[in-house]
Amino acid sequence: MGLKKATIIDGKEFSSRTNQSLLPYVELIVEKIGRPPALAVILVGEDAASLVYVRNKVKQTKDAGMVSIEHQLSAETSEKTLLSLIDTLNKDDQIDGILVQLPLPDHINENSIINAIKPSKDVDGFSIPNVGLLSTSVSGLIPCTPLGCLLLLKSYVGDLSGKSAVIIGRSNIVGKPMAQLLLNENCTVTIAHSKTKNIEAVCKEADILVAAVGRPNFVKSEWVKKGAVVIDVGINRLPPEGDKKGRLVGDVDFNSVSNVASAITPVPGGVGPMTIACLLRNTVTAACKRRNFNEPEM
Ligand code: GUN
């Protein structure tokens, strides 16, 4: 009997459809206010991965016909200087969204920075008011990566109601908001983490398994229920081989798990592109919300 391989969920293709769907909103905003939605991106220091992410975010924002304004600050920038820049951007009517790339240097308090961003411009959805809105099922701005995962899941699975969902990882950026979103979709939600006992058995119960731990090939095929849908949020670079840069792999052992799952996201080309698509979507949403225009729907 031949093994049926999982469907590969094409995040690249889906993200370009998501981007396309934003065009009419961008056009409408231009028509109404005379300029496209505008995103300010702040990068402090020169973390190599952050530089790549920010470059991608800026490029794609521009490709989508929106304004992207980049603020690249030195690693020595004080918290006070950063807060003052955020204050200026909060008050600037020409700016709809503000994103501060994380992680920040150790001398800057991440929480203070995140919560200094005006909630209506907080396109990452990390500030306390937006977290509160998500946890009370009211629509605010939703963190980009979990939103991207949800859009993929809704498109490939359809109705998620009653499904057993297990999320591995409890970060504020992915794990916790992902749990909240799936709970809002009527899933039965479990969050597994580094202290979870018998994590294999917990994962094996999942109809929907989301891995967001940051450990290469962590999830093995024996952990996965036959027919489960697996979403791999991890982006891990393996050690270099000879003179070649190490390969990018996810948190899921893709080759073995794709013999068990019914659908799986690849790395790269799965969740990654959806994160950026959802950043663009949140920028449009922020621009619409501020002015009571119709905003993109789920
Ligand atoms: N660093 C890693 N992921 C993210 C993200 O989603 N937003 C921001 N601002 N920084 C990040």
XYZ file of C-alpha atoms and ligand atoms in Angstrom:
309
model
C 0.000 0.000 0.000
C 1.496 3.332 -1.054
C 1.643 6.132 1.502
C -0.394 9.171 0.637
C 1.693 12.287 1.145
C 0.235 15.368 2.817
C -0.986 18.257 0.714
C 1.590 21.023 0.879
C -0.081 24.251 1.926
C 1.370 26.884 -0.379
C 1.775 30.000 1.766
C 3.499 31.863 -1.008
C 0.591 31.464 -3.387
C -1.968 32.183 -0.667
C -0.087 35.291 0.471
C -0.059 36.727 -3.045
C -3.835 36.187 -3.198
C -4.180 37.925 0.181
C -2.073 40.823 -1.113
C -4.224 41.037 -4.257
C -7.374 41.207 -2.150
C -6.017 44.347 -0.472
C -5.653 46.337 -3.690
C -9.251 47.601 -3.844
C -8.954 48.826 -0.236
C -5.704 50.633 -1.030
C -7.327 52.248 -4.070
C -10.340 53.306 -2.054
C -8.139 54.863 0.621
C -6.169 56.777 -2.021
C -9.442 58.009 -3.465
C -10.776 59.116 -0.088
C -7.718 60.614 1.619
C -5.365 61.303 -1.278
C -2.617 58.924 -0.199
C -2.190 55.168 0.313
C -1.963 53.545 3.768
C 1.421 54.278 5.363
C 3.518 52.040 7.597
C 6.483 53.168 9.697
C 8.986 50.400 10.474
C 11.574 50.913 13.209
C 14.683 48.757 13.457
C 17.133 49.233 16.318
C 20.581 47.704 15.826
C 21.747 45.284 13.165
C 20.504 41.821 14.094
C 21.071 39.854 10.873
C 17.682 38.106 10.800
C 15.840 41.339 11.679
C 17.582 43.177 8.833
C 16.306 40.556 6.372
C 12.761 40.618 7.821
C 12.582 44.408 7.760
C 13.914 44.595 4.209
C 11.193 42.144 3.122
C 8.464 44.022 4.978
C 9.496 47.355 3.451
C 9.736 45.946 -0.085
C 6.386 44.195 0.042
C 4.618 47.182 1.552
C 5.828 49.269 -1.396
C 4.960 46.503 -3.897
C 1.409 46.569 -2.513
C 1.148 50.249 -3.422
C 1.498 51.496 0.139
C 3.922 53.900 1.762
C 6.714 52.421 3.871
C 8.888 54.678 5.995
C 11.923 53.064 7.538
C 13.674 54.290 10.675
C 16.956 52.493 11.159
C 18.519 53.391 14.513
C 21.869 52.424 15.987
C 22.106 49.642 18.599
C 23.080 52.304 21.177
C 19.799 54.251 20.786
C 18.347 55.031 24.215
C 14.872 53.977 25.288
C 14.015 57.666 25.674
C 14.971 58.432 22.057
C 12.944 55.482 20.803
C 9.925 56.530 22.897
C 10.187 60.029 21.500
C 10.200 58.727 17.914
C 7.131 56.591 18.657
C 5.390 59.622 20.157
C 6.073 61.614 16.986
C 4.735 58.791 14.794
C 1.673 58.344 17.030
C 0.784 61.984 16.435
C 1.638 62.000 12.721
C -1.596 61.887 10.726
C 0.333 60.697 7.649
C 1.195 57.407 9.433
C -1.392 54.625 9.816
C 0.733 51.793 11.203
C 3.838 51.537 13.397
C 5.982 48.421 13.715
C 9.005 48.103 15.995
C 11.008 45.062 14.939
C 11.804 42.696 17.824
C 14.044 41.713 19.526
C 15.275 45.066 20.854
C 18.727 45.544 22.437
C 18.884 44.461 26.108
C 18.970 48.004 27.520
C 15.513 48.764 26.073
C 12.369 47.506 27.816
C 10.338 45.758 25.135
C 7.050 46.064 27.019
C 7.414 49.816 27.482
C 8.052 50.222 23.764
C 5.212 47.987 22.604
C 2.747 49.754 24.863
C 3.905 53.216 23.831
C 2.523 52.571 20.341
C -0.964 53.989 19.900
C -3.237 50.902 19.841
C -4.999 52.033 16.654
C -1.586 52.087 14.879
C -0.239 48.925 16.527
C -0.106 46.716 13.394
C 1.673 43.931 15.332
C -1.268 43.725 17.738
C 1.106 43.246 20.688
C -0.081 46.126 22.884
C -2.241 45.407 25.909
C -5.446 46.975 24.471
C -5.196 44.835 21.312
C -4.414 41.693 23.341
C -7.474 42.495 25.471
C -9.681 42.970 22.414
C -8.558 39.618 20.985
C -9.212 37.825 24.262
C -12.715 39.284 24.464
C -13.370 38.364 20.808
C -13.717 41.973 19.704
C -11.990 42.971 16.527
C -8.819 44.963 17.113
C -5.466 44.504 15.377
C -4.406 40.834 15.457
C -0.750 39.649 15.567
C 0.401 38.919 11.996
C 1.851 35.408 12.305
C -1.097 33.783 14.096
C -3.513 35.655 11.826
C -1.643 34.250 8.817
C -1.873 30.726 10.281
C -5.602 31.159 10.858
C -6.243 32.361 7.297
C -4.360 29.309 5.950
C -6.296 26.968 8.242
C -9.667 28.453 7.340
C -8.869 28.175 3.682
C -7.640 24.549 3.826
C -9.886 23.128 6.555
C -12.966 25.348 6.340
C -15.017 25.301 9.521
C -12.742 24.756 12.526
C -15.553 24.354 15.036
C -15.096 21.442 17.455
C -11.610 20.567 16.203
C -8.938 19.675 18.695
C -6.094 22.185 18.303
C -2.702 21.864 19.963
C -0.241 24.739 19.866
C 3.349 24.084 20.861
C 4.838 27.293 22.285
C 3.367 29.989 24.529
C 4.981 33.199 23.275
C 3.110 36.509 23.263
C 3.879 36.836 19.545
C 2.558 33.464 18.353
C 1.453 30.809 20.868
C -0.917 32.803 23.061
C -2.689 34.814 20.323
C -2.920 31.650 18.174
C -4.706 29.890 21.038
C -7.094 32.800 21.396
C -7.885 32.894 17.675
C -8.566 29.148 17.542
C -10.701 29.387 20.667
C -12.700 32.138 18.945
C -13.210 29.628 16.085
C -14.669 27.133 18.589
C -11.684 24.782 18.651
C -10.815 22.846 21.795
C -7.428 24.386 22.471
C -4.370 23.071 24.299
C -1.087 24.938 24.633
C 1.935 22.676 25.085
C 5.320 24.070 26.165
C 8.703 23.159 27.589
C 7.218 21.986 30.912
C 4.415 19.913 29.357
C 4.519 16.264 30.401
C 4.289 13.645 27.684
C 4.153 16.202 24.874
C 4.046 13.427 22.237
C 0.726 12.147 23.553
C -0.685 15.678 23.832
C 0.255 16.443 20.215
C -1.115 13.128 19.006
C -4.640 14.271 20.004
C -4.522 17.232 17.646
C -6.643 17.612 14.513
C -4.750 20.883 14.079
C -1.155 21.090 15.257
C 0.663 24.433 15.297
C 4.376 24.330 16.121
C 5.993 27.557 17.320
C 8.938 26.554 19.491
C 12.017 27.572 17.541
C 13.663 24.128 17.631
C 14.653 22.533 14.320
C 12.714 19.376 13.372
C 11.265 19.143 16.907
C 7.928 17.535 15.969
C 8.276 13.915 14.820
C 5.853 11.831 12.789
C 5.023 9.633 15.811
C 3.589 12.732 17.528
C 1.098 13.428 14.761
C -2.396 11.973 14.379
C -3.130 10.497 10.979
C -4.847 13.126 8.850
C -3.923 16.083 11.091
C -3.280 19.520 9.579
C 0.164 20.745 10.614
C 1.206 24.402 10.646
C 4.924 24.997 11.083
C 5.787 28.467 12.366
C 9.477 27.733 12.998
C 12.281 29.276 10.961
C 15.554 27.712 12.108
C 18.870 27.871 10.346
C 20.906 24.662 10.562
C 24.689 24.942 11.094
C 26.676 25.696 7.908
C 27.930 22.734 5.865
C 31.380 23.338 4.396
C 31.299 26.748 2.747
C 27.498 26.680 2.348
C 25.122 28.587 4.590
C 22.989 26.262 6.739
C 19.555 25.318 5.401
C 16.345 26.842 6.793
C 14.111 24.285 8.484
C 10.931 24.496 10.533
C 9.989 23.096 13.943
C 8.439 20.066 12.240
C 10.337 17.138 10.749
C 8.750 17.814 7.366
C 9.731 14.630 5.493
C 8.456 12.146 8.048
C 5.432 14.183 9.186
C 4.203 14.633 5.621
C 3.627 10.843 5.512
C 1.107 11.151 8.368
C -0.515 14.579 8.128
C -3.243 15.378 5.574
C -1.795 18.868 4.985
C 1.343 20.663 6.088
C 3.029 24.051 5.607
C 6.585 23.956 4.235
C 9.539 26.025 5.508
C 10.313 28.261 3.737
C 7.176 29.143 1.761
C 4.498 28.396 4.349
C 3.717 30.672 7.275
C 6.545 33.166 6.557
C 4.977 34.839 3.511
C 1.597 34.934 5.294
C 3.108 36.932 8.179
C 4.065 39.708 5.782
C 0.732 39.534 3.925
C -1.017 39.984 7.274
C 1.208 42.940 8.136
C 0.027 44.599 4.920
C -3.537 43.625 5.765
C -3.199 45.096 9.267
C -1.808 48.302 7.796
C -4.884 48.561 5.567
C -7.121 47.638 8.510
C -5.510 50.311 10.691
C -5.939 52.932 7.962
C -9.619 51.945 7.586
C -10.437 51.671 11.286
C -9.108 55.145 12.064
C -11.556 56.597 9.563
C -14.488 54.208 9.938
C -14.038 52.855 6.403
C -15.033 49.258 5.594
C -12.064 47.054 6.416
C -10.834 43.681 5.046
C -12.892 40.788 6.421
C -11.760 37.312 7.482
N 10.275 39.603 15.490
C 9.913 38.331 15.196
N 8.618 38.282 14.835
C 8.161 39.548 14.883
C 6.899 40.130 14.608
O 5.917 39.478 14.245
N 6.829 41.472 14.770
C 7.879 42.215 15.188
N 7.703 43.514 15.337
N 9.056 41.711 15.453
C 9.196 40.382 15.306
